[in-house]
PDB file of C-alpha atoms in Angstrom:
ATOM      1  CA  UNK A1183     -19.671 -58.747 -23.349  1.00  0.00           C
ATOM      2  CA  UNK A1184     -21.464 -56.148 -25.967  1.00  0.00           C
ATOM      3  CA  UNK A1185     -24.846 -57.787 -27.017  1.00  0.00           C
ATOM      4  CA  UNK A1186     -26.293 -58.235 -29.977  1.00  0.00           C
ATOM      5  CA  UNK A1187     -26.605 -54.351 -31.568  1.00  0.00           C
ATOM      6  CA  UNK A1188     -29.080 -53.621 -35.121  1.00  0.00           C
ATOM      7  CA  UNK A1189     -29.013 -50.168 -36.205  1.00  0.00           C
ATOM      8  CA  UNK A1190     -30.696 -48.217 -37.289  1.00  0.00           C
ATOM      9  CA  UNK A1191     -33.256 -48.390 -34.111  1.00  0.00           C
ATOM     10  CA  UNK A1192     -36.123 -46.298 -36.044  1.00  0.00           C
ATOM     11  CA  UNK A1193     -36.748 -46.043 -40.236  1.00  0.00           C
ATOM     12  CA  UNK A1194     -38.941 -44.169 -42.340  1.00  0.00           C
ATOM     13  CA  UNK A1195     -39.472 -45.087 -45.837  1.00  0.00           C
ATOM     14  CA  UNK A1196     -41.965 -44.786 -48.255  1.00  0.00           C
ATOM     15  CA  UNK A1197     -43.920 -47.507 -50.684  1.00  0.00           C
ATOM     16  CA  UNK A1198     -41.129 -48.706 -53.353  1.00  0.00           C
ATOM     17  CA  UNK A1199     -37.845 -47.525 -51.931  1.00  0.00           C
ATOM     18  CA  UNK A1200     -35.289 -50.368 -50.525  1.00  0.00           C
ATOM     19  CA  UNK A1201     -33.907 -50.512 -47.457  1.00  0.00           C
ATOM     20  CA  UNK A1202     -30.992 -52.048 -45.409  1.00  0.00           C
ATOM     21  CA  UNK A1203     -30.806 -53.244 -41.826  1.00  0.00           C
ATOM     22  CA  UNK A1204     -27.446 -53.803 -39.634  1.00  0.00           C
ATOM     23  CA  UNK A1205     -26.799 -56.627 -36.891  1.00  0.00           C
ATOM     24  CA  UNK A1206     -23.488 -56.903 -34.879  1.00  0.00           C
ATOM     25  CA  UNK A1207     -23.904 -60.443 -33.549  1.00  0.00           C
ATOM     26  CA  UNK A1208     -21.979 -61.266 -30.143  1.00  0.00           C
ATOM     27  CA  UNK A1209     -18.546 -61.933 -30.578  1.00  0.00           C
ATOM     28  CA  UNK A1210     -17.487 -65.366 -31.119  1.00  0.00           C
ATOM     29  CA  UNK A1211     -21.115 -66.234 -32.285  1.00  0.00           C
ATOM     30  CA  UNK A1212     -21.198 -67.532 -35.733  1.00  0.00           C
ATOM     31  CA  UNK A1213     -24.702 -67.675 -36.466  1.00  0.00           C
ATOM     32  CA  UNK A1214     -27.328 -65.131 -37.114  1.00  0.00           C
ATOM     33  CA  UNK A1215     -31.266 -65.219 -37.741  1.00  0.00           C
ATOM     34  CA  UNK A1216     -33.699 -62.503 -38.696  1.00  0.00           C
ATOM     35  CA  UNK A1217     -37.423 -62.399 -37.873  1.00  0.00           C
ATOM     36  CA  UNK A1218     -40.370 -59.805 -38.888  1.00  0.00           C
ATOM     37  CA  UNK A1219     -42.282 -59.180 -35.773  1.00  0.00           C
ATOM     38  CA  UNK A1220     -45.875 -57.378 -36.649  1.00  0.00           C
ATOM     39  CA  UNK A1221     -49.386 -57.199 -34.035  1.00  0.00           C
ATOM     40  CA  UNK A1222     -50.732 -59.152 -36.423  1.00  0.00           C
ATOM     41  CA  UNK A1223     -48.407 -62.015 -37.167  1.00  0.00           C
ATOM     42  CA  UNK A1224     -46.295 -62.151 -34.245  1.00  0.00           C
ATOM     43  CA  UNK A1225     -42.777 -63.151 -34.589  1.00  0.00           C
ATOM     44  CA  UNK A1226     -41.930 -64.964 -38.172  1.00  0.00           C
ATOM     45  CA  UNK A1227     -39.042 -66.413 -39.242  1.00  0.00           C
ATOM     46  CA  UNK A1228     -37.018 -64.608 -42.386  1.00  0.00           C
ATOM     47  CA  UNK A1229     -33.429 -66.506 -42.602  1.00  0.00           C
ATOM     48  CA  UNK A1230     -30.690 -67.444 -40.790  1.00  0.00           C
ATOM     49  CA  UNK A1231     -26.653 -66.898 -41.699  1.00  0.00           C
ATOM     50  CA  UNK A1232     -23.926 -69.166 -40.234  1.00  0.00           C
ATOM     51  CA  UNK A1233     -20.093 -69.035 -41.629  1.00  0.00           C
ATOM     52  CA  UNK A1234     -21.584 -66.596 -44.677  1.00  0.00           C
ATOM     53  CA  UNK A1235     -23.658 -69.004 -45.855  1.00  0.00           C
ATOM     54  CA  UNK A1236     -27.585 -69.353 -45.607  1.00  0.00           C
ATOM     55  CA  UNK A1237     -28.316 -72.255 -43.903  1.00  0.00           C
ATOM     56  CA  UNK A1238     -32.661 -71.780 -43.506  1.00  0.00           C
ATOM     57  CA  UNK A1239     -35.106 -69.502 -44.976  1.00  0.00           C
ATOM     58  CA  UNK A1240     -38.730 -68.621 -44.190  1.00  0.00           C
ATOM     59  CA  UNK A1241     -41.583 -68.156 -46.461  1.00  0.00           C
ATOM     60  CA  UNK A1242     -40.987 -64.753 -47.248  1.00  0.00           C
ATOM     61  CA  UNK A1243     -41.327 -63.540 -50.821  1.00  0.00           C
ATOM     62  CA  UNK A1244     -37.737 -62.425 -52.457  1.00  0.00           C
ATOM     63  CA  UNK A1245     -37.671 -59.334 -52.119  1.00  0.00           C
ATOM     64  CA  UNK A1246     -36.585 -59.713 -48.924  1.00  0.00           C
ATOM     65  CA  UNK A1247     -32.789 -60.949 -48.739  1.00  0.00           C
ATOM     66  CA  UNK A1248     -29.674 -61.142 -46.618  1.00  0.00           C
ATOM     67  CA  UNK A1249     -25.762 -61.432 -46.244  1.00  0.00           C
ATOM     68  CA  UNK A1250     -23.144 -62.264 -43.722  1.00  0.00           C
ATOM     69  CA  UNK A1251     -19.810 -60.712 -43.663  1.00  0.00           C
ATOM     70  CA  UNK A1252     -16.643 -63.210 -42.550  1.00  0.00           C
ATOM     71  CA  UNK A1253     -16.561 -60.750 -39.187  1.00  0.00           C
ATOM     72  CA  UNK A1254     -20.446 -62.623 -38.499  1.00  0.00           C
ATOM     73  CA  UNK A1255     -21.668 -59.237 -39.232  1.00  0.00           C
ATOM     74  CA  UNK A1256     -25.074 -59.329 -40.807  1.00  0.00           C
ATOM     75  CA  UNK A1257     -27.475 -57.417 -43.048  1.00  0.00           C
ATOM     76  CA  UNK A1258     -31.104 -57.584 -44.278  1.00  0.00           C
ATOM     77  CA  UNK A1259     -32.533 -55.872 -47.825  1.00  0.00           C
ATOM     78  CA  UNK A1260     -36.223 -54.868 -48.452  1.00  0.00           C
ATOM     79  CA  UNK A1261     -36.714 -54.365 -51.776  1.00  0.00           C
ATOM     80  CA  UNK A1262     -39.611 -52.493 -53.361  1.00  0.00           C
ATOM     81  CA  UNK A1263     -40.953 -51.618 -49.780  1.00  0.00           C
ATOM     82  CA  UNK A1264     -44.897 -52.313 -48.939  1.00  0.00           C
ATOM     83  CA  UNK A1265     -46.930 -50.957 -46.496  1.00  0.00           C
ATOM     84  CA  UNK A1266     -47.409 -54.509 -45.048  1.00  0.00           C
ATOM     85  CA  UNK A1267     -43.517 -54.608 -44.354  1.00  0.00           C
ATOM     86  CA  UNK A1268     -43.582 -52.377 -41.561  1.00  0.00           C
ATOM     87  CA  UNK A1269     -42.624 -53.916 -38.769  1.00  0.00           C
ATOM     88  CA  UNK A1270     -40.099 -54.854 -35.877  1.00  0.00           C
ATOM     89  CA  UNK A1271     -37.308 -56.211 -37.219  1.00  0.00           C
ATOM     90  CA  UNK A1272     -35.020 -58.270 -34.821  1.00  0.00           C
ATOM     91  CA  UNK A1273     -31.518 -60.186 -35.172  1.00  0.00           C
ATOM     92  CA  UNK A1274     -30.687 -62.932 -33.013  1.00  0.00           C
ATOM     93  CA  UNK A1275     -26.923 -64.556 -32.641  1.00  0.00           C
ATOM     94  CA  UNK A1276     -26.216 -67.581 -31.678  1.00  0.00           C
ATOM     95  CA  UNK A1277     -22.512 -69.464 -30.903  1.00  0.00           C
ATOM     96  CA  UNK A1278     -23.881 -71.687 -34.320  1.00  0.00           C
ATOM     97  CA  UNK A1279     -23.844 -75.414 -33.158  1.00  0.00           C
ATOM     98  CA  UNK A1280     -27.860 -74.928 -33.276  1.00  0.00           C
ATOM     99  CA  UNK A1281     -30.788 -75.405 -30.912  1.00  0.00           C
ATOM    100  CA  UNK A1282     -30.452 -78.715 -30.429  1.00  0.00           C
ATOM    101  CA  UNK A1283     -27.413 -78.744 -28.375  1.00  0.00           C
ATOM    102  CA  UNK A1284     -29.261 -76.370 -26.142  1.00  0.00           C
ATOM    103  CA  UNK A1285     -28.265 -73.173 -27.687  1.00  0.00           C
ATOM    104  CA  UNK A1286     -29.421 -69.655 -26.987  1.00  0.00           C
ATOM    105  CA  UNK A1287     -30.513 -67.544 -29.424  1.00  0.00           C
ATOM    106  CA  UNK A1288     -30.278 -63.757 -27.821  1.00  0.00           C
ATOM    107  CA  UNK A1289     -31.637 -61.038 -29.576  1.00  0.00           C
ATOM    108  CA  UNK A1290     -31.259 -57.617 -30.318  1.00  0.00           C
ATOM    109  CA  UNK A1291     -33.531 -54.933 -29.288  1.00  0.00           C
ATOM    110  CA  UNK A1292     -35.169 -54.815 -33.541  1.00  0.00           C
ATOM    111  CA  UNK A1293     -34.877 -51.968 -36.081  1.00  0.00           C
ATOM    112  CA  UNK A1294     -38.856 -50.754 -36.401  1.00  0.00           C
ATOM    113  CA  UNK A1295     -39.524 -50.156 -40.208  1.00  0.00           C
ATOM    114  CA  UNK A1296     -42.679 -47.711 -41.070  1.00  0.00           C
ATOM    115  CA  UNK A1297     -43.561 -47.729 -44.694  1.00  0.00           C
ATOM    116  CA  UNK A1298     -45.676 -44.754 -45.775  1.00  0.00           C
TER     117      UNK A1298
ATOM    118  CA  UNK B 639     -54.579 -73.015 -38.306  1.00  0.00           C
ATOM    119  CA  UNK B 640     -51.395 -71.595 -37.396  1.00  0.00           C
ATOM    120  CA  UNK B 641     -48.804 -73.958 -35.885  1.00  0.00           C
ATOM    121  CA  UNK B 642     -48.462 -72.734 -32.464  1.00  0.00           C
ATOM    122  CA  UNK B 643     -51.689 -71.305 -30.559  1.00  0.00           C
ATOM    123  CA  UNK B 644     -51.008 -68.441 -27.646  1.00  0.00           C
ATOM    124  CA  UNK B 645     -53.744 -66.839 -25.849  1.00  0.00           C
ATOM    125  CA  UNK B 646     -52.913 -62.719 -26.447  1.00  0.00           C
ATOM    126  CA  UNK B 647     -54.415 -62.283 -23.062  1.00  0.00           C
ATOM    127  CA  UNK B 648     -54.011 -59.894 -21.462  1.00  0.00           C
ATOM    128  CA  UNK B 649     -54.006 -61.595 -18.421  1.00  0.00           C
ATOM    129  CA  UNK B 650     -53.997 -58.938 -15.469  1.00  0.00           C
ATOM    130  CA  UNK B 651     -52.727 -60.456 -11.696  1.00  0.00           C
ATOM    131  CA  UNK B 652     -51.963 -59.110  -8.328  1.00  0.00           C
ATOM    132  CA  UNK B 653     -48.809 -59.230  -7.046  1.00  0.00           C
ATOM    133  CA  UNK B 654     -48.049 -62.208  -5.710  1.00  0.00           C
ATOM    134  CA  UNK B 655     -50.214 -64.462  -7.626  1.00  0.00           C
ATOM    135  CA  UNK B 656     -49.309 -67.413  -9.645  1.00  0.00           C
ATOM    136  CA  UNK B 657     -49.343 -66.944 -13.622  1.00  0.00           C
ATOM    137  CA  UNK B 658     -50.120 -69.676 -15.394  1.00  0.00           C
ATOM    138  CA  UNK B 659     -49.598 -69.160 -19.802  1.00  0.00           C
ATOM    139  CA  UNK B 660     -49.845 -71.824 -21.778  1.00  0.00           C
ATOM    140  CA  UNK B 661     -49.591 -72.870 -25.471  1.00  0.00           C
ATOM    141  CA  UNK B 662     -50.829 -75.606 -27.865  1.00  0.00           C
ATOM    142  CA  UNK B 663     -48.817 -76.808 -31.209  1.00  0.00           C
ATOM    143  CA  UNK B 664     -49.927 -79.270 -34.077  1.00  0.00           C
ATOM    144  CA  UNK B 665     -46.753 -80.284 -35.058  1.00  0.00           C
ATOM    145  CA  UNK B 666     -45.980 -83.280 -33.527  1.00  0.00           C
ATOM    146  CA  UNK B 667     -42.465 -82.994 -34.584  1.00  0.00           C
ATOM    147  CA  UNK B 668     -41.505 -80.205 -32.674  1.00  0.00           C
ATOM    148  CA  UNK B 669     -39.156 -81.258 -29.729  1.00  0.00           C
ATOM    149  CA  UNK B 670     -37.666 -78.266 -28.256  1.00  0.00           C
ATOM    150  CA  UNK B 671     -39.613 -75.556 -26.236  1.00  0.00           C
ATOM    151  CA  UNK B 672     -39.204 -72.357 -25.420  1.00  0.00           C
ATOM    152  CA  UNK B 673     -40.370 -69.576 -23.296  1.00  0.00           C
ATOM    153  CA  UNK B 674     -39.396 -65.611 -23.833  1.00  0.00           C
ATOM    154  CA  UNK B 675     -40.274 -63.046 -22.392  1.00  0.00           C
ATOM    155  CA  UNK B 676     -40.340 -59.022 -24.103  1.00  0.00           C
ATOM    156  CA  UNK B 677     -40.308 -56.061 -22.652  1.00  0.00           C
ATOM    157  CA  UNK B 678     -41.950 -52.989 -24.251  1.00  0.00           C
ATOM    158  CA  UNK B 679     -39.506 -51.845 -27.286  1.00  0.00           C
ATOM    159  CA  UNK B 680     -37.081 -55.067 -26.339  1.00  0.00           C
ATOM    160  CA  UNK B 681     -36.006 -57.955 -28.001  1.00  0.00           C
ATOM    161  CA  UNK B 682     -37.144 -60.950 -26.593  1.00  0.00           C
ATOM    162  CA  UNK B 683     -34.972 -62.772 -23.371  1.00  0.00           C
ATOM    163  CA  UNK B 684     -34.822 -66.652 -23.087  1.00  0.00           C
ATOM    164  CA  UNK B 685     -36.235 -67.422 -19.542  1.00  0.00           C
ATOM    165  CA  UNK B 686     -36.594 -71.289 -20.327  1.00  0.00           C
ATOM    166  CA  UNK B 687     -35.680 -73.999 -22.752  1.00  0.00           C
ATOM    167  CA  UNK B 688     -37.119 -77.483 -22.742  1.00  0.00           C
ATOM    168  CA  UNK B 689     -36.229 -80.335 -24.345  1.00  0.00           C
ATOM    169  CA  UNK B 690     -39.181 -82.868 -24.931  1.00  0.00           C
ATOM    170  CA  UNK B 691     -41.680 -83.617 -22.167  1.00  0.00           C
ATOM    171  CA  UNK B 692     -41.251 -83.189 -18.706  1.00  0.00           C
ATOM    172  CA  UNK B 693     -40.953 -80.056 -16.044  1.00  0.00           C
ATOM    173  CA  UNK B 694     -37.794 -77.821 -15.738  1.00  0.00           C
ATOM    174  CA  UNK B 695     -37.898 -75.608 -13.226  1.00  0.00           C
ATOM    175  CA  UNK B 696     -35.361 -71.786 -12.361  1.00  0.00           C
ATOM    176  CA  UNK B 697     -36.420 -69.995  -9.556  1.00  0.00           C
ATOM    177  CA  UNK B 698     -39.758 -68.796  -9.591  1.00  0.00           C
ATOM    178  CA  UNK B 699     -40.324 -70.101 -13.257  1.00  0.00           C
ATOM    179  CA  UNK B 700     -41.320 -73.777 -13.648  1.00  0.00           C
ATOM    180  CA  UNK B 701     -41.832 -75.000 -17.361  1.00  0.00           C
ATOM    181  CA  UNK B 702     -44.079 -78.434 -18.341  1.00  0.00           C
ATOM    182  CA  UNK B 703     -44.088 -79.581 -21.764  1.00  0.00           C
ATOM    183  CA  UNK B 704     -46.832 -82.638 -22.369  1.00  0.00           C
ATOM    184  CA  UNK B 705     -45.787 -83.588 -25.728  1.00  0.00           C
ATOM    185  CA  UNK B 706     -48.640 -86.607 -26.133  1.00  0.00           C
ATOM    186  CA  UNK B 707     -51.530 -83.415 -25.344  1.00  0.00           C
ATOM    187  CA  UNK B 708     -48.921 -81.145 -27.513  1.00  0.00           C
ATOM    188  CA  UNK B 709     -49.221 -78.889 -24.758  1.00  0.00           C
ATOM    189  CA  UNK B 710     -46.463 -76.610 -23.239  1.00  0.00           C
ATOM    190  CA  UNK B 711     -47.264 -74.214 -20.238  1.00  0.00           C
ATOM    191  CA  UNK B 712     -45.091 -72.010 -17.971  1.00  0.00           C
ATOM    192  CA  UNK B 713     -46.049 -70.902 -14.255  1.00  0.00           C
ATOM    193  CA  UNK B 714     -44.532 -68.144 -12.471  1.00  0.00           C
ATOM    194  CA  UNK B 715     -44.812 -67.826  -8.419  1.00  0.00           C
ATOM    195  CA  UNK B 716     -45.052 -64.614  -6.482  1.00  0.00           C
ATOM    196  CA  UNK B 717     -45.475 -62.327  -9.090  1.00  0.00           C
ATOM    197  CA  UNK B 718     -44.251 -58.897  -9.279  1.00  0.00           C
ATOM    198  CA  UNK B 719     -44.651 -55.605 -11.150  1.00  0.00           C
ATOM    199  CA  UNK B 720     -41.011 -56.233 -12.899  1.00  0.00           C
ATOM    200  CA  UNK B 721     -42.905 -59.443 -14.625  1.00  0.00           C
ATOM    201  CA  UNK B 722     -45.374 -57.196 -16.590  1.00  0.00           C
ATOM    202  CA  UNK B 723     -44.243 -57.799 -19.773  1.00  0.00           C
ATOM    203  CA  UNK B 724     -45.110 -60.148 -23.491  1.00  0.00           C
ATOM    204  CA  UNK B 725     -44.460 -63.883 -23.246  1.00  0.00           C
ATOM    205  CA  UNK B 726     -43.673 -65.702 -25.987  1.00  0.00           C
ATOM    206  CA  UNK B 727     -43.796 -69.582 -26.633  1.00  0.00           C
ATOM    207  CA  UNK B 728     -41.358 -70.576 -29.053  1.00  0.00           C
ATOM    208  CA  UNK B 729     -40.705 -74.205 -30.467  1.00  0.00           C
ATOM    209  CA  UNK B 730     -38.284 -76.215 -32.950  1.00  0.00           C
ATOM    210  CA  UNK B 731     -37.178 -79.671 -34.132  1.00  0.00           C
ATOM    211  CA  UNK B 732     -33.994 -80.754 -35.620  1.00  0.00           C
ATOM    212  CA  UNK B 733     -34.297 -80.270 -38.874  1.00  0.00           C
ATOM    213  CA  UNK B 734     -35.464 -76.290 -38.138  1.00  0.00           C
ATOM    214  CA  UNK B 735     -32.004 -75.997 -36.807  1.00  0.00           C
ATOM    215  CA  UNK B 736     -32.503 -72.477 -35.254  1.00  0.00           C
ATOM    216  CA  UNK B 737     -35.466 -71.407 -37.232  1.00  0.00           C
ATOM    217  CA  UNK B 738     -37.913 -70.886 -33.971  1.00  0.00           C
ATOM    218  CA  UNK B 739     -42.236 -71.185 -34.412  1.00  0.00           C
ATOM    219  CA  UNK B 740     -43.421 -68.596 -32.119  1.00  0.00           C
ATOM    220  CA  UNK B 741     -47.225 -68.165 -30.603  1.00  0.00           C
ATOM    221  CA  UNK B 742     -48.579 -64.886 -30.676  1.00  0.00           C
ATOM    222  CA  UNK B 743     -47.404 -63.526 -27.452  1.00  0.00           C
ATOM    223  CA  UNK B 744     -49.496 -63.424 -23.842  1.00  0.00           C
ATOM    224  CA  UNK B 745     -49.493 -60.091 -22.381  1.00  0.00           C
ATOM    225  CA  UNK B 746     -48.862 -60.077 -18.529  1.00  0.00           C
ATOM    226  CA  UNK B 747     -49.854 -57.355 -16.055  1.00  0.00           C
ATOM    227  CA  UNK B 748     -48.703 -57.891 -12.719  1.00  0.00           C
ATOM    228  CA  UNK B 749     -50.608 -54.751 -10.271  1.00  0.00           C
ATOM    229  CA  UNK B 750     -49.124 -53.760  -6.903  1.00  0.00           C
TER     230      UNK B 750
END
């Protein structure tokens, strides 16, 4: 079974340009999450997508967004880029049913952003 | 104060040793635990989940949770070079559904 698979692996972009980020969840799992990962922060929380719908957000300011496609497929937007966005951005799919029933969440391997 | 406390380490071992990392929370709500661990340009791998207090143990892995100290720690036995990596505490409550509170991340070193 494929895991979970973000492209693109490396970015580049510079202070005020957008960008988009890819996730192909596992197949058959419903649910996807996105966290920022930075030295300084660690791992944070951005949102999480189950059945196309948003089910929990982070405290993240709005510029940063996301969608799920009806395949599970997911995607995160940076708008108006800073340099403090740069970072490792990871996916995580899960079946859906949530942590509590013992769920895993696996991750991806991240997209890592650099803002210049 | 941030919600979950991690030691960044990093904590360098022989091979062989036992590896002790631990974690403290403030939430009292939190009820399931987590340990991952990350490998150099990875995402992180589950090695253990916890529900509420107690020990779980997989292997060489054993995981304690003391909920009343709101303490979580995870020990790993006989050591090796392949356990060099980032571990990460990670915790959650019901109503978080899968939005995980991670610590900062302990680096391990295990030398040969």
């Amino acid at each position: 079974k494929a895991g979970v698979t973000q492209t693109p692996r490396y970015l580049i972009k510079t202070r005020g340009q957008q960008v988009t980020l890819s996730c192909s969840p596992i197949s058959g799992h419903r649910s996807v999450s996105w966290y920022q990962q930075t030295p300084g922060q660690g791992l944070q929380f951005l949102f999480e997508y189950f059945s196309e719908t948003q089910r929990n957000k982070g405290n993240f300011p709005g510029r940063f967004s996301g969608r799920q496609f009806s395949n599970s497929r997911s995607e995160m937007n940076v708008s108006t880029l800073e340099l403090g966005d740069s970072a490792l951005y990871l996916c995580a799919s899960s079946p859906g049913q949530g942590i509590a029933t013992n769920e895993k969440l696996f991750f991806g391997s991240g997209t890592q952003l650099s803002v210049l | 104060q941030k919600e979950v406390e991690q030691d960044p380490g990093p904590l360098s071992v022989p091979e062989g040793a036992i590896v002790s990392l631990n974690c403290t929370y403030s939430n009292s709500a939190f009820q399931y635990f987590m340990w991952y661990r990350q490998y150099s340009r990875k995402g992180p791998e589950l090695l253990m989940y916890t529900y509420s207090s107690g020990n779980k143990e997989d292997g060489r892995f054993t995981a304690q949770v003391d909920k009343s100290s709101k303490y979580i720690s995870l020990f790993i036995r006989d050591s090796q070079p392949s356990d060099s990596a980032t571990y990460l505490c990670a915790m959650s409550f019901m109503e978080y559904g899968n939005k995980l509170v991670f610590g900062a991340g302990t680096i391990l070193r295990v030398k040969s």
